[in-house]
mmCIF file of C-alpha atoms in Angstrom:
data_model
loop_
_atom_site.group_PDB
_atom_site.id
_atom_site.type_symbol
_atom_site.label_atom_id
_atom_site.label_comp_id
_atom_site.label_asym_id
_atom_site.label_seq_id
_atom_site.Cartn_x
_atom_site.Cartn_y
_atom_site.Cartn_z
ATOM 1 C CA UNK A 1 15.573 7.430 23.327
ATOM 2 C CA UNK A 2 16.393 8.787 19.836
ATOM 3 C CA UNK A 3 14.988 8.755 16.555
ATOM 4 C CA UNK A 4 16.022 9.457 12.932
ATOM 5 C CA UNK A 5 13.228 10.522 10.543
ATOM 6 C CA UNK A 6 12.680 11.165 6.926
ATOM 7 C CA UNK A 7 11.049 14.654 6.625
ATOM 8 C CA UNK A 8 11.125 17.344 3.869
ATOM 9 C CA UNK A 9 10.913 21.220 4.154
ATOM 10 C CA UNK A 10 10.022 21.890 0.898
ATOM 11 C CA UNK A 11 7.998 20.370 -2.040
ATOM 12 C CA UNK A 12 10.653 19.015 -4.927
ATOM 13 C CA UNK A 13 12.345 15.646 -5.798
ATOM 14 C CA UNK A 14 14.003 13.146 -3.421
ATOM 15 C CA UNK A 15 16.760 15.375 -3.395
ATOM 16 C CA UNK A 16 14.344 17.396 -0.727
ATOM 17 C CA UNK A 17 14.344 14.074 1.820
ATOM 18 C CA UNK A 18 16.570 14.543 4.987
ATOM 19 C CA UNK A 19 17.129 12.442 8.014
ATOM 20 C CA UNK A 20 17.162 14.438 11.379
ATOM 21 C CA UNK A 21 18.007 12.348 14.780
ATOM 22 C CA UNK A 22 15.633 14.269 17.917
ATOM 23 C CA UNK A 23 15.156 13.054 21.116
ATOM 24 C CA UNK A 24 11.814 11.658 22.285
ATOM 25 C CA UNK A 25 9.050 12.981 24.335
ATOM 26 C CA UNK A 26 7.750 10.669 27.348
ATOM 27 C CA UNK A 27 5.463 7.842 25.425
ATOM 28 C CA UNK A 28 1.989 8.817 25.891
ATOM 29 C CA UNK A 29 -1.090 6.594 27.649
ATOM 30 C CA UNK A 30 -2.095 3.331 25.354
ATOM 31 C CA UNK A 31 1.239 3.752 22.627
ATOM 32 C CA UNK A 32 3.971 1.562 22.300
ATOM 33 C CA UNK A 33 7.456 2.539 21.458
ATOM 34 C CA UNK A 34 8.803 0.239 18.164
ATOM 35 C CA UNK A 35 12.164 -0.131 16.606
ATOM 36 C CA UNK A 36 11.744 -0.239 13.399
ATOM 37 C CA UNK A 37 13.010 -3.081 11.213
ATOM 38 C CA UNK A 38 11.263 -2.322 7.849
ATOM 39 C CA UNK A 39 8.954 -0.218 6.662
ATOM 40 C CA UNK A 40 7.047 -0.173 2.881
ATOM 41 C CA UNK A 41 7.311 2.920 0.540
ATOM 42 C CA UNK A 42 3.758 3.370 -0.931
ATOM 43 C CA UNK A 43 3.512 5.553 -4.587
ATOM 44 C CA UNK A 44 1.574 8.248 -2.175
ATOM 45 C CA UNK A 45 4.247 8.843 0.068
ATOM 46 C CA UNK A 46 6.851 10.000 -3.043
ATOM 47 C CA UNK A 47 3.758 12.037 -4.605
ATOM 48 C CA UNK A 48 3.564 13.562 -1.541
ATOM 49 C CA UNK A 49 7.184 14.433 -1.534
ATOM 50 C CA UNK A 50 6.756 16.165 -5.393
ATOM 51 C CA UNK A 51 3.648 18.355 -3.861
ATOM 52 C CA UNK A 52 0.830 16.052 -6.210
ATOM 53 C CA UNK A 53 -0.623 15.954 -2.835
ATOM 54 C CA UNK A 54 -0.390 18.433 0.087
ATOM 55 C CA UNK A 55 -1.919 16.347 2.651
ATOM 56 C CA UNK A 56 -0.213 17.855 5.930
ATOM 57 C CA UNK A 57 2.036 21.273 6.069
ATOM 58 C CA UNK A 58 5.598 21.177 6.079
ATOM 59 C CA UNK A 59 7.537 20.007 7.123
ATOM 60 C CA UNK A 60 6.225 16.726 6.289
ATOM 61 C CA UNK A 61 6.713 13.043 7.138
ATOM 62 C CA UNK A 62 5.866 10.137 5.589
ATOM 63 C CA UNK A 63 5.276 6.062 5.875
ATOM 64 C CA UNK A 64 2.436 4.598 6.528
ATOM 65 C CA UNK A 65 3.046 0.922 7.730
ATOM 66 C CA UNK A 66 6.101 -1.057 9.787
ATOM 67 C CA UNK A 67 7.395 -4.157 11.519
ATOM 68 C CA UNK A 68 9.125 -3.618 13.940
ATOM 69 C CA UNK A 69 10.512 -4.602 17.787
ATOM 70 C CA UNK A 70 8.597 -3.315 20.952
ATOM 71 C CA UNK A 71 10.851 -1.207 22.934
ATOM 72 C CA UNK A 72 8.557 0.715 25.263
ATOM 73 C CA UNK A 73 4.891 0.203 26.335
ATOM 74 C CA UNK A 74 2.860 2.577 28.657
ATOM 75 C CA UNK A 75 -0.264 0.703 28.795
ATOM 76 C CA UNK A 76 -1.448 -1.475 31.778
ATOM 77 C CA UNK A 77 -4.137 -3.124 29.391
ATOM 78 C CA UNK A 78 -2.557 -4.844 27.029
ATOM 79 C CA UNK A 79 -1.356 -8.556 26.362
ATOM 80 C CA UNK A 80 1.969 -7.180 24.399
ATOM 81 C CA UNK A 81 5.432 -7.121 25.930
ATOM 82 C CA UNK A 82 8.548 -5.427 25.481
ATOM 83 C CA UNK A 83 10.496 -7.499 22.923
ATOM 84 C CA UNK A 84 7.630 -8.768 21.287
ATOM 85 C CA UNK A 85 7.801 -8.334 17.248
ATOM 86 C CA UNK A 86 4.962 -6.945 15.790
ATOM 87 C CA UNK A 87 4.050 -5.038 12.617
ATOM 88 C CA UNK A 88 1.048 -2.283 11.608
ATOM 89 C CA UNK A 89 0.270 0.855 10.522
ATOM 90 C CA UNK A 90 1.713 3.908 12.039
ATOM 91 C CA UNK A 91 -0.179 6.634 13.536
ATOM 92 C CA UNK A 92 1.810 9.675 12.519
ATOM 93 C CA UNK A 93 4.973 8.418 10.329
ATOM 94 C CA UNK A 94 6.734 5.038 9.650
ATOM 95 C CA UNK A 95 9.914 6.087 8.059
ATOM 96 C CA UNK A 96 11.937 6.738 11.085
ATOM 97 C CA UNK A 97 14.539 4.597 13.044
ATOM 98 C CA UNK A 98 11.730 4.135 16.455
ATOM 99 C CA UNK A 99 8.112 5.256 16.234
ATOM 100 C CA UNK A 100 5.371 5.414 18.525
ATOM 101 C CA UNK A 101 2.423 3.045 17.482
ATOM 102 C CA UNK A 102 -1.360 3.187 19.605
ATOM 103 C CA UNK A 103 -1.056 -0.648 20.633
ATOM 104 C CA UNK A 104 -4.892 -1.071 18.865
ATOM 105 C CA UNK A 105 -2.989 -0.886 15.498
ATOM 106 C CA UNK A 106 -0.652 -3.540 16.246
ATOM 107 C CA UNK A 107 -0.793 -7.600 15.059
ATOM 108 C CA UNK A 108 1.731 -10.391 15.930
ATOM 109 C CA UNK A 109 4.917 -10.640 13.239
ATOM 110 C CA UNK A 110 4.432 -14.650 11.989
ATOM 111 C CA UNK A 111 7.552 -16.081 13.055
ATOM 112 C CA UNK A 112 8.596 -17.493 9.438
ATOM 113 C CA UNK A 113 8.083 -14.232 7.960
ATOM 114 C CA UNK A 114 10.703 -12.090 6.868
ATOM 115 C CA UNK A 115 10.773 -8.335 8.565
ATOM 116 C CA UNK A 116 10.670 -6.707 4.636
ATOM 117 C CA UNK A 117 7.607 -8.584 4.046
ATOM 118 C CA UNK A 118 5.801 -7.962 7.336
ATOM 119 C CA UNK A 119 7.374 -4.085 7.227
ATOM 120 C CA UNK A 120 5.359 -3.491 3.458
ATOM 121 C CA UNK A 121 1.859 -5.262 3.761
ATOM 122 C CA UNK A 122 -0.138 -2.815 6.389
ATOM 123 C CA UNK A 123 -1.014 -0.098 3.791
ATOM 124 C CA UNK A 124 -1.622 -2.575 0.998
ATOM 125 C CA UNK A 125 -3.803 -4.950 2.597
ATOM 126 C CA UNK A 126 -6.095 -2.913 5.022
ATOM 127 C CA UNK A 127 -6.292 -0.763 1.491
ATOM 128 C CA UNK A 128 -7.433 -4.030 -1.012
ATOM 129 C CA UNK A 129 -9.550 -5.259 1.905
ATOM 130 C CA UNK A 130 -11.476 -2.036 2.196
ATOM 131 C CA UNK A 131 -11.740 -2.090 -1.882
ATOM 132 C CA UNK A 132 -13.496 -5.809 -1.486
ATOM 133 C CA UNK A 133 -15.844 -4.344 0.845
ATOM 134 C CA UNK A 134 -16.677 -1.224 -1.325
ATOM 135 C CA UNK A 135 -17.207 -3.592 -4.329
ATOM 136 C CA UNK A 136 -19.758 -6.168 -2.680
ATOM 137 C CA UNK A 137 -20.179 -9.267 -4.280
ATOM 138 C CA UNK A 138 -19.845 -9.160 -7.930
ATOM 139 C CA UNK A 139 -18.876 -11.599 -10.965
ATOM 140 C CA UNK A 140 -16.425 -9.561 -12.620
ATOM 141 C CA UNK A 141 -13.430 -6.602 -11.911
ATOM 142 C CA UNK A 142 -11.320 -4.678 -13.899
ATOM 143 C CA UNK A 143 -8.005 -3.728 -11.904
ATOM 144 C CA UNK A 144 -6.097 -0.290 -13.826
ATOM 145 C CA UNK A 145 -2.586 -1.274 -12.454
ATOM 146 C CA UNK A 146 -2.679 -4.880 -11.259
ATOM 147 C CA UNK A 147 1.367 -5.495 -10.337
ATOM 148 C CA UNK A 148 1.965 -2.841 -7.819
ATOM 149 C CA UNK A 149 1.400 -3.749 -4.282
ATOM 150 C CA UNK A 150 -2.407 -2.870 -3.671
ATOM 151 C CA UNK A 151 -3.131 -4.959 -7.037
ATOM 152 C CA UNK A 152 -1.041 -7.822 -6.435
ATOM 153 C CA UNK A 153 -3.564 -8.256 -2.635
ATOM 154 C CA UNK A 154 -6.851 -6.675 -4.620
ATOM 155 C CA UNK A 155 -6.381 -9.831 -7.548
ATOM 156 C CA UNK A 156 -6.203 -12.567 -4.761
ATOM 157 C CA UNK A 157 -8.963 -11.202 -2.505
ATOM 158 C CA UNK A 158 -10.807 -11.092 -5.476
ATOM 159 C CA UNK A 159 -10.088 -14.987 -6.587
ATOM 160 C CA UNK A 160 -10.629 -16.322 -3.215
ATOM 161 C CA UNK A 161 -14.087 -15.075 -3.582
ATOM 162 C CA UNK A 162 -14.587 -16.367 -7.030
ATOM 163 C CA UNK A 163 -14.843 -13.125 -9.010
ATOM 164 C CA UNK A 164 -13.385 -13.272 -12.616
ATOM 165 C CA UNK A 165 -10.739 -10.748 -12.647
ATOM 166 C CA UNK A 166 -8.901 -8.787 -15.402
ATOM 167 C CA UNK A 167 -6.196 -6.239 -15.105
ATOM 168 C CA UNK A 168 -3.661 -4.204 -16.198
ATOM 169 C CA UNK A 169 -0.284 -4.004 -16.453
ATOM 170 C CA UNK A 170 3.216 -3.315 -18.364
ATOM 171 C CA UNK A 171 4.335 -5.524 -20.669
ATOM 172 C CA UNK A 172 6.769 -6.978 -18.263
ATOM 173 C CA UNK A 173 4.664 -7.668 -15.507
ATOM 174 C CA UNK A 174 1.760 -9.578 -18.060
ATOM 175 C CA UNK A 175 3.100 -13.179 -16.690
ATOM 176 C CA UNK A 176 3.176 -12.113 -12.717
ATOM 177 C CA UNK A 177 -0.800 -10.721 -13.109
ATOM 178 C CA UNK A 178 -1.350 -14.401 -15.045
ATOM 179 C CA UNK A 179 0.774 -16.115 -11.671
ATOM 180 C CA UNK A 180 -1.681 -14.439 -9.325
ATOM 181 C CA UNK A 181 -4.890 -15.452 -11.038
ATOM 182 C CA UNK A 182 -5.531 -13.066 -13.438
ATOM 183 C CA UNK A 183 -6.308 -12.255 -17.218
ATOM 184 C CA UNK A 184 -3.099 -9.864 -18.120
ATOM 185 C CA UNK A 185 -3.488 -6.869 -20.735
ATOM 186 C CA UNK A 186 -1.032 -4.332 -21.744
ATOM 187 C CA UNK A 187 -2.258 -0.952 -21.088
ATOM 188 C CA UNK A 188 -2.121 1.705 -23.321
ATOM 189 C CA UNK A 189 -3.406 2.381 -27.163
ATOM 190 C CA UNK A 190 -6.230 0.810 -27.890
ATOM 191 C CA UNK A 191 -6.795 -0.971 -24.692
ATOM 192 C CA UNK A 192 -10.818 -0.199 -24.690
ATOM 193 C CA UNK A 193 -10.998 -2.395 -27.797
ATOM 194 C CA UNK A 194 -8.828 -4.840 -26.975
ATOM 195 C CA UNK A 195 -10.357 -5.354 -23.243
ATOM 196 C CA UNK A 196 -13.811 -6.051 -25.295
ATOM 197 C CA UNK A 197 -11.982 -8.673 -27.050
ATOM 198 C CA UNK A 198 -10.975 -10.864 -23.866
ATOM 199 C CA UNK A 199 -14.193 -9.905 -21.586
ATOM 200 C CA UNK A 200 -16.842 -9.120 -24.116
ATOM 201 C CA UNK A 201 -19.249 -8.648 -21.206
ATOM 202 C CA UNK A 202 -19.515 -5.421 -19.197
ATOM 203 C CA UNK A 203 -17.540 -5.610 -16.033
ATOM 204 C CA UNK A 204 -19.959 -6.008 -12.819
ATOM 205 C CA UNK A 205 -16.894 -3.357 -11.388
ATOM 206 C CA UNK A 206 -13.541 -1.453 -11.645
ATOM 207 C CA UNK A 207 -10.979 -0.623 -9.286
ATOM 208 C CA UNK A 208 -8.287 2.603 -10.575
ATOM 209 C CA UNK A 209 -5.220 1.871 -8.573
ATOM 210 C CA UNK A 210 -3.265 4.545 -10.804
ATOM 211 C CA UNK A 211 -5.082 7.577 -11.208
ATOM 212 C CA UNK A 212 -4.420 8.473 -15.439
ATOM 213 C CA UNK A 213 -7.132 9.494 -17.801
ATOM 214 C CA UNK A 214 -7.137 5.860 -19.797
ATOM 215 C CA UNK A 215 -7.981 4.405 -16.432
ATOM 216 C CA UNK A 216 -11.147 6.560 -15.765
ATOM 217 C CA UNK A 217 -12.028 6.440 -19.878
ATOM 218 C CA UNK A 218 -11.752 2.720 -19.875
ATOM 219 C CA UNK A 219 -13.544 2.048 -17.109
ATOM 220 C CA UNK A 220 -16.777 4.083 -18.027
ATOM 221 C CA UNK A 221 -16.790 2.133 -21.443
ATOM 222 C CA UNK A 222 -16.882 -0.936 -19.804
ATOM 223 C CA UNK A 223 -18.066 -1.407 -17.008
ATOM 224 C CA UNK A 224 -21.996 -1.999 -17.208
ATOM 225 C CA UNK A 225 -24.956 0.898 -16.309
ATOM 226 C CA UNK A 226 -24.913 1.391 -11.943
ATOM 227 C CA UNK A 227 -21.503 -1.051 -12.041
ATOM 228 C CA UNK A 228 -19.307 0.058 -9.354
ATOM 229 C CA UNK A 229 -16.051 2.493 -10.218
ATOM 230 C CA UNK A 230 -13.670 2.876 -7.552
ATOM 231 C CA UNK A 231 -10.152 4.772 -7.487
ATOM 232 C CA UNK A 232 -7.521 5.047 -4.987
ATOM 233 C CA UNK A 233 -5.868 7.808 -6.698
ATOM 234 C CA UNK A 234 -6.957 10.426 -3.669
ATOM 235 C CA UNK A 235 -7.002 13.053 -6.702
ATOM 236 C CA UNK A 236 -9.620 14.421 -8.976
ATOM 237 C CA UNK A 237 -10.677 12.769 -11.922
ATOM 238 C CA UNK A 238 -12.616 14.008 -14.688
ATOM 239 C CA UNK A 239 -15.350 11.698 -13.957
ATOM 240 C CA UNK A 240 -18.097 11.786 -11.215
ATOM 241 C CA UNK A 241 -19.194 8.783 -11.717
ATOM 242 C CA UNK A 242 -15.706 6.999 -10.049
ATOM 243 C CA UNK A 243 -16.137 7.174 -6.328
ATOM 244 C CA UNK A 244 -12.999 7.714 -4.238
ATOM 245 C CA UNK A 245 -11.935 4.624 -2.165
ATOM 246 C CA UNK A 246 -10.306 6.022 0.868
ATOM 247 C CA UNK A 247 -8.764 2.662 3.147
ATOM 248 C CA UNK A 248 -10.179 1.841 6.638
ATOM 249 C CA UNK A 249 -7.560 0.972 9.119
ATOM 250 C CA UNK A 250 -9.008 -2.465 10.473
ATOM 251 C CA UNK A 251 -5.711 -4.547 12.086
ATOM 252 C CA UNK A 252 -8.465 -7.627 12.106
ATOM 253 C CA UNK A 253 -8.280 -7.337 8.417
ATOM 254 C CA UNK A 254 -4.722 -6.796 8.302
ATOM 255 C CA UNK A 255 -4.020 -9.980 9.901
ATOM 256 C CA UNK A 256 -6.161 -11.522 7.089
ATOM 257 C CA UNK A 257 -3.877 -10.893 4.281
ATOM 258 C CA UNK A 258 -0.906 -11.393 6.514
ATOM 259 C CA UNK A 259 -2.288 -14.925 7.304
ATOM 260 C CA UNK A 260 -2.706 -16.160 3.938
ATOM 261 C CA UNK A 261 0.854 -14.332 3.084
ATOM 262 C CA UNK A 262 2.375 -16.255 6.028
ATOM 263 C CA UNK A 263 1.145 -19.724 5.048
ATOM 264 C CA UNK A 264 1.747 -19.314 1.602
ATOM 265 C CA UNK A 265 -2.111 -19.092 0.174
ATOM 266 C CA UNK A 266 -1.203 -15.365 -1.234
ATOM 267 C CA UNK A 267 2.099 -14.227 -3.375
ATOM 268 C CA UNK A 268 3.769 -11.466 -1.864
ATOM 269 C CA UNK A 269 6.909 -10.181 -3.539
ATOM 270 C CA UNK A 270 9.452 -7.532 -2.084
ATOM 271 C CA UNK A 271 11.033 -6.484 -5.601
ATOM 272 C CA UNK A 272 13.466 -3.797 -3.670
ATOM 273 C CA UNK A 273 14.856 -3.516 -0.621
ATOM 274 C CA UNK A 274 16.615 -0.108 0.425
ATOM 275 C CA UNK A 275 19.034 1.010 3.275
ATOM 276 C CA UNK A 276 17.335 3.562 5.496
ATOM 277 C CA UNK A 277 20.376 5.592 4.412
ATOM 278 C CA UNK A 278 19.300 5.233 0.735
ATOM 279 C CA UNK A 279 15.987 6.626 1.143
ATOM 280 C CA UNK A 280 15.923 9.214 -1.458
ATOM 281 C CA UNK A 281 17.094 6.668 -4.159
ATOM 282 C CA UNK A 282 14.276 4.638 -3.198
ATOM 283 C CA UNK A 283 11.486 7.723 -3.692
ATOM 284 C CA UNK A 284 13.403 8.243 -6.761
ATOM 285 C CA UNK A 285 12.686 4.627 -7.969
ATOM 286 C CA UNK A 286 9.437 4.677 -6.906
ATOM 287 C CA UNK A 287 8.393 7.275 -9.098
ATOM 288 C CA UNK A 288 9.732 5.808 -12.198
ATOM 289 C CA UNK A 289 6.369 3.281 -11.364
ATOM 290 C CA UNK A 290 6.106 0.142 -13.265
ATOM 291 C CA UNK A 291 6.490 -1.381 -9.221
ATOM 292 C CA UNK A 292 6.005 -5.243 -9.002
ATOM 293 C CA UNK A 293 5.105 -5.821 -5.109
ATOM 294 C CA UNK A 294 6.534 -3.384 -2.998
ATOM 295 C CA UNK A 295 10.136 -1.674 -2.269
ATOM 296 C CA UNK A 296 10.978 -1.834 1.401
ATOM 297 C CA UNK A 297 13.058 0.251 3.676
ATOM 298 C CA UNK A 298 15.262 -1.704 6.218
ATOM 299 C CA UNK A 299 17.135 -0.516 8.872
#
């Protein structure tokens, strides 16, 4: 069997992203071979592609998460079956026409969910689950980027366990943050001043899903003393006192989210779908930002 897979050689713009079509190796013990129906585009994987982050040599692959058809099993202990539609994250790459996918990783596809939706939640809910459990119980959060796809999950986890949440977003996007249960603010000038305004009462925690300088500076002047300050970022930032927040791959909370997606207790919103074919448009979109939900690859 075949495969076509987004790679770059070199560090650069989309313009960099190629597809190449190899031949398979022999599926190895406990993996299952998927073709790939959808698969999400995270802000990582394009930052990646510029070089922000040099995670792996090149030439480098990306994708994180998938839905997808089994086409191949080598496993004698295992409940799943060729045919069966499933979705999860990937163990080396997801952006590729088949994949091979350790069968622990994998969860049932709801039947009345689309394949762009069940293709782009892996990354983003195993990532806002692991942020809930970081957090612990508290009263209050501050989200630095609430619209994007890891926000949109973080603001519901959040509600369903009562915590009063504010975050932050464009201008356009202040009405979607409101839909999904939170306080909306503009970021940007004077947002320190104006967050005071709204929640005059240190935040119990933060969450930086963006990774800027107003993000760390905000936080720090308000969230209270020993609050918890988280970031996703994966980079730097010029304060210690924001811990990194690096996602645990748990498929038992993945099927969480994907529950509450399913039967309609969470929002989820696909704002683009792409052709495979399309791909570097897609990167190219993705780092303009200002993402509501998630942009999806289909194949």
């Amino acid at each position: 069997m075949q495969s076509t897979i987004l790679i770059a050689r070199q560090y650069g713009s989309p313009d960099v992203l190629e597809l190449i079509t190899h031949d398979l190796p022999p599926l190895a013990e406990g993996m299952a071979r998927i073709k790939v129906k959808a698969t999400g585009i995270n802000p990582i994987d394009a930052r990646r592609m510029t070089g922000e982050f040099k995670h792996s040599s090149l030439p480098q692959t990306f994708g994180t998460e998938f839905a997808g058809v089994i086409a191949e099993i080598n496993s004698n202990k295992t409940l799943w079956s060729v045919g069966d539609e499933v979705l999860g994250s990937g163990t080396n790459f997801t952006h590729a026409t088949v994949i091979d996918v350790h069968i622990n990783n994998l969860i049932k596809k709801p039947e009345n969910m689309s394949w762009s939706v069940a293709g782009s939640l892996a990354g983003v809910a195993q990532t806002a689950m692991t942020i809930l459990d970081e957090i612990g119980p508290v009263q209050s959060l501050l989200v630095h980027g609430g619209s994007g796809g890891v926000g949109s999950v973080t603001i519901q986890l959040a509600k369903e366990k009562g915590i009063d949440v504010v975050a932050t977003a464009s201008v356009h996007n202040q009405d979607y943050i409101r839909e999904l249960g939170a306080t909306p603010i503009v970021y940007g000038s004077g947002l320190i001043e104006r967050l005071k305004e709204i929640h005059p009462e240190p935040f119990d925690a933060s969450i930086d899903l963006i990774g800027n300088e107003e993000a760390t500076e905000t936080s720090l002047a308000t969230v209270k003393t020993n609050g918890f300050m988280g970031s996703i970022a994966g980079k730097k930032l010029s304060s210690s006192k924001i811990q990194a927040v690096w996602v645990k791959r748990n498929p038992a909370n993945l099927k969480y989210v994907v529950d509450r997606v399913a039967d309609g207790r969470f929002s989820w919103i696909v704002s683009r779908e792409y052709p495979f074919t399309e791909v570097q448009l897609a990167y190219h979109d993705i780092l303009e930002g200002h993402t509501k939900g998630k942009s999806v690859l289909t194949y």
